[in-house]
Amino acid sequence: MNSIKASWFGILGVSLFTVATILGGLQIASYSHISQLISESYAIGTPYGIQLRYLFFFPSGLFIALFTYYAAKALPKSTLSNVGFAGMGVFYGFATIVVSIFPCDQGCNQNLIEPSLSQFIHNLAGLLTYTIVPFCLLILGIQARKWTNGKWVSYSGIAFALISIFFVGTLSSNTHSNFIGLYQRIIEGSILSWILICSFYFSTLHKNHTA
């Protein structure tokens, strides 16, 4: 049962995050997914920011946190796997909940001119996410080699981890780039893609156990 719960929570979390990201861009005229951050689409003062935060991003974060919890329980006991999933659950799942409750200021105040408390918490959560989660993904990718039929999960985890680490570095080196939105979406897409792959892996694992 843990494997099927992990599968469904992972798929739901990824789906809600993806839909929210797309809808967020549609509500604002001239919004660019290439040059603007995802957070700008649900910042304070945006037309449907509250709905996006509490109907999409908040439950997405909760579902991803639940995915990591049940994923760890579905696998053979391993300290490194537990560390990887715990890090992802806290710094991606719960961090998504935190940034939903504490959105950034309108326009995301990238120059940090008199930022609000909400902006400060939002930025701190984002910093921790991009600093820690790619390495958690790398740990899980390496550990997945030991999982039953986990080679594809392992290869994809390592690849997506390296991609996300590279683009976190690229993003950090120039936070005013015209491609900042693209870099962020590559990072988020890498993490979410692996969660989706892992979710389908757990679905297959469940079917094999019940066959």
Tab-separated table of C-alpha atoms in Angstrom:
chain	number	residue	atom	x	y	z
A	1	MET	CA	0.000	0.000	0.000
A	2	ASN	CA	2.878	2.419	0.680
A	3	SER	CA	4.061	2.126	-2.921
A	4	ILE	CA	0.661	2.917	-4.435
A	5	LYS	CA	0.209	5.857	-2.042
A	6	ALA	CA	3.631	7.177	-3.032
A	7	SER	CA	2.679	6.793	-6.693
A	8	TRP	CA	-0.617	8.686	-6.452
A	9	PHE	CA	0.678	11.457	-4.198
A	10	GLY	CA	3.661	11.995	-6.502
A	11	ILE	CA	1.515	12.205	-9.625
A	12	LEU	CA	-0.982	14.559	-7.956
A	13	GLY	CA	1.757	16.825	-6.600
A	14	VAL	CA	3.508	17.151	-9.944
A	15	SER	CA	0.231	17.660	-11.827
A	16	LEU	CA	-0.986	20.457	-9.553
A	17	PHE	CA	2.363	22.268	-9.675
A	18	THR	CA	2.496	22.041	-13.465
A	19	VAL	CA	-1.089	23.236	-13.959
A	20	ALA	CA	-0.559	26.106	-11.509
A	21	THR	CA	2.575	27.240	-13.324
A	22	ILE	CA	0.740	27.292	-16.669
A	23	LEU	CA	-2.389	29.002	-15.318
A	24	GLY	CA	-0.332	31.552	-13.420
A	25	GLY	CA	1.211	32.817	-16.633
A	26	LEU	CA	-2.132	33.027	-18.392
A	27	GLN	CA	-3.682	35.414	-15.852
A	28	ILE	CA	-1.152	38.213	-16.414
A	29	ALA	CA	-0.877	40.066	-19.718
A	30	SER	CA	2.613	39.926	-21.258
A	31	TYR	CA	3.845	37.474	-18.603
A	32	SER	CA	6.903	35.576	-19.843
A	33	HIS	CA	7.784	32.067	-18.726
A	34	ILE	CA	11.279	32.736	-20.072
A	35	SER	CA	12.157	35.923	-18.230
A	36	GLN	CA	9.904	35.880	-15.142
A	37	LEU	CA	9.920	33.731	-12.027
A	38	ILE	CA	7.073	31.356	-11.203
A	39	SER	CA	6.585	33.224	-7.907
A	40	GLU	CA	5.684	36.388	-9.827
A	41	SER	CA	2.521	34.688	-11.093
A	42	TYR	CA	1.094	34.297	-7.582
A	43	ALA	CA	2.760	37.245	-5.848
A	44	ILE	CA	0.878	39.683	-3.654
A	45	GLY	CA	-1.491	41.714	-5.819
A	46	THR	CA	-1.782	39.309	-8.757
A	47	PRO	CA	-5.356	38.718	-10.061
A	48	TYR	CA	-5.693	35.089	-8.960
A	49	GLY	CA	-2.661	34.757	-6.714
A	50	ILE	CA	-4.632	33.596	-3.677
A	51	GLN	CA	-6.453	30.902	-5.662
A	52	LEU	CA	-3.205	29.673	-7.197
A	53	ARG	CA	-1.472	29.540	-3.841
A	54	TYR	CA	-4.146	27.725	-1.862
A	55	LEU	CA	-5.864	25.588	-4.491
A	56	PHE	CA	-2.763	24.468	-6.392
A	57	PHE	CA	0.672	25.175	-4.910
A	58	PHE	CA	-0.263	24.478	-1.284
A	59	PRO	CA	-1.800	21.034	-1.960
A	60	SER	CA	0.984	20.297	-4.438
A	61	GLY	CA	3.559	20.783	-1.701
A	62	LEU	CA	1.527	18.643	0.699
A	63	PHE	CA	1.175	15.826	-1.837
A	64	ILE	CA	4.905	15.893	-2.651
A	65	ALA	CA	5.747	15.738	1.064
A	66	LEU	CA	3.413	12.728	1.395
A	67	PHE	CA	5.024	11.178	-1.681
A	68	THR	CA	8.450	11.319	-0.034
A	69	TYR	CA	7.083	9.869	3.213
A	70	TYR	CA	5.423	6.859	1.595
A	71	ALA	CA	8.272	6.395	-0.881
A	72	ALA	CA	10.750	5.991	1.969
A	73	LYS	CA	8.424	3.490	3.678
A	74	ALA	CA	7.910	1.493	0.459
A	75	LEU	CA	11.634	0.846	-0.031
A	76	PRO	CA	14.086	-1.355	1.896
A	77	LYS	CA	15.517	0.471	4.907
A	78	SER	CA	18.405	2.713	3.921
A	79	THR	CA	19.850	5.686	5.780
A	80	LEU	CA	20.838	7.491	2.573
A	81	SER	CA	17.438	6.934	0.922
A	82	ASN	CA	15.732	8.213	4.069
A	83	VAL	CA	17.983	11.283	4.102
A	84	GLY	CA	17.294	11.952	0.414
A	85	PHE	CA	13.535	11.620	0.713
A	86	ALA	CA	13.429	13.568	3.994
A	87	GLY	CA	15.387	16.410	2.434
A	88	MET	CA	13.111	16.460	-0.583
A	89	GLY	CA	10.004	16.276	1.582
A	90	VAL	CA	11.048	19.163	3.813
A	91	PHE	CA	12.872	21.434	1.391
A	92	TYR	CA	10.652	20.853	-1.643
A	93	GLY	CA	7.313	19.620	-0.332
A	94	PHE	CA	6.966	21.706	2.816
A	95	ALA	CA	8.928	24.572	1.266
A	96	THR	CA	6.260	24.784	-1.459
A	97	ILE	CA	3.659	25.095	1.297
A	98	VAL	CA	5.713	27.836	2.974
A	99	VAL	CA	6.077	29.922	-0.200
A	100	SER	CA	2.331	29.528	-0.762
A	101	ILE	CA	1.573	30.999	2.653
A	102	PHE	CA	4.277	33.651	2.323
A	103	PRO	CA	4.223	34.933	-1.297
A	104	CYS	CA	6.729	37.413	-2.605
A	105	ASP	CA	5.952	41.116	-2.986
A	106	GLN	CA	4.439	42.245	-6.267
A	107	GLY	CA	7.020	41.736	-9.009
A	108	CYS	CA	9.009	39.631	-6.495
A	109	ASN	CA	11.140	42.655	-5.498
A	110	GLN	CA	14.352	41.176	-6.877
A	111	ASN	CA	16.378	44.186	-5.742
A	112	LEU	CA	15.099	43.610	-2.178
A	113	ILE	CA	14.144	47.242	-1.632
A	114	GLU	CA	12.387	47.315	1.768
A	115	PRO	CA	11.167	43.706	1.440
A	116	SER	CA	8.206	42.552	3.496
A	117	LEU	CA	8.482	39.723	6.035
A	118	SER	CA	6.577	37.548	3.558
A	119	GLN	CA	9.186	38.290	0.887
A	120	PHE	CA	12.030	37.462	3.285
A	121	ILE	CA	10.517	34.085	4.266
A	122	HIS	CA	9.700	33.351	0.632
A	123	ASN	CA	13.273	34.027	-0.469
A	124	LEU	CA	14.753	32.000	2.394
A	125	ALA	CA	12.570	29.002	1.545
A	126	GLY	CA	13.544	29.274	-2.123
A	127	LEU	CA	17.252	29.529	-1.254
A	128	LEU	CA	17.096	26.397	0.900
A	129	THR	CA	15.169	24.524	-1.808
A	130	TYR	CA	17.664	25.230	-4.570
A	131	THR	CA	20.663	24.684	-2.301
A	132	ILE	CA	19.589	21.351	-0.812
A	133	VAL	CA	17.087	19.539	-3.046
A	134	PRO	CA	19.344	18.921	-6.092
A	135	PHE	CA	21.806	17.117	-3.815
A	136	CYS	CA	18.985	15.103	-2.238
A	137	LEU	CA	18.002	14.098	-5.761
A	138	LEU	CA	21.597	13.080	-6.472
A	139	ILE	CA	21.667	10.915	-3.339
A	140	LEU	CA	18.401	9.234	-4.354
A	141	GLY	CA	19.619	8.703	-7.906
A	142	ILE	CA	22.724	6.947	-6.629
A	143	GLN	CA	20.752	4.883	-4.111
A	144	ALA	CA	18.144	3.850	-6.690
A	145	ARG	CA	20.707	1.515	-8.235
A	146	LYS	CA	20.030	-0.760	-5.262
A	147	TRP	CA	16.250	-0.712	-5.704
A	148	THR	CA	14.494	-3.580	-7.465
A	149	ASN	CA	14.525	-2.769	-11.203
A	150	GLY	CA	15.586	0.751	-10.280
A	151	LYS	CA	18.220	1.418	-12.946
A	152	TRP	CA	16.099	3.877	-14.959
A	153	VAL	CA	15.114	5.697	-11.764
A	154	SER	CA	18.793	5.861	-10.861
A	155	TYR	CA	20.061	7.105	-14.230
A	156	SER	CA	17.332	9.721	-14.525
A	157	GLY	CA	17.834	10.845	-10.920
A	158	ILE	CA	21.553	11.389	-11.392
A	159	ALA	CA	21.026	13.155	-14.735
A	160	PHE	CA	18.296	15.456	-13.423
A	161	ALA	CA	20.320	16.188	-10.292
A	162	LEU	CA	23.335	17.290	-12.352
A	163	ILE	CA	21.122	19.387	-14.642
A	164	SER	CA	19.464	21.109	-11.693
A	165	ILE	CA	22.807	21.736	-9.945
A	166	PHE	CA	24.189	23.301	-13.130
A	167	PHE	CA	21.204	25.605	-13.596
A	168	VAL	CA	21.076	26.566	-9.921
A	169	GLY	CA	24.644	27.774	-10.408
A	170	THR	CA	23.666	29.556	-13.626
A	171	LEU	CA	20.675	31.190	-11.954
A	172	SER	CA	22.675	32.249	-8.896
A	173	SER	CA	25.420	33.806	-10.981
A	174	ASN	CA	23.021	36.290	-12.608
A	175	THR	CA	19.668	36.758	-10.911
A	176	HIS	CA	18.779	39.572	-13.332
A	177	SER	CA	19.225	37.516	-16.496
A	178	ASN	CA	16.555	37.733	-19.198
A	179	PHE	CA	16.394	33.927	-18.996
A	180	ILE	CA	15.864	33.650	-15.249
A	181	GLY	CA	12.393	32.159	-15.714
A	182	LEU	CA	13.711	29.533	-18.108
A	183	TYR	CA	16.522	28.555	-15.738
A	184	GLN	CA	14.101	28.208	-12.849
A	185	ARG	CA	11.699	26.083	-14.880
A	186	ILE	CA	14.527	23.762	-15.925
A	187	ILE	CA	15.422	23.298	-12.246
A	188	GLU	CA	11.813	22.740	-11.194
A	189	GLY	CA	11.151	20.565	-14.236
A	190	SER	CA	14.141	18.362	-13.428
A	191	ILE	CA	12.964	17.737	-9.871
A	192	LEU	CA	9.320	17.229	-10.849
A	193	SER	CA	10.214	14.948	-13.762
A	194	TRP	CA	12.119	12.645	-11.434
A	195	ILE	CA	9.252	12.606	-8.943
A	196	LEU	CA	6.942	11.599	-11.798
A	197	ILE	CA	9.331	8.866	-12.991
A	198	CYS	CA	9.655	7.623	-9.416
A	199	SER	CA	5.864	7.665	-9.015
A	200	PHE	CA	5.427	5.414	-12.040
A	201	TYR	CA	8.185	3.197	-10.678
A	202	PHE	CA	6.223	2.740	-7.441
A	203	SER	CA	3.074	2.009	-9.442
A	204	THR	CA	4.919	-0.765	-11.294
A	205	LEU	CA	6.386	-2.016	-8.013
A	206	HIS	CA	2.896	-2.255	-6.537
A	207	LYS	CA	1.564	-4.172	-9.556
A	208	ASN	CA	4.460	-6.640	-9.399
A	209	HIS	CA	3.850	-7.241	-5.696
A	210	THR	CA	0.131	-7.850	-6.208
A	211	ALA	CA	0.482	-9.964	-9.374
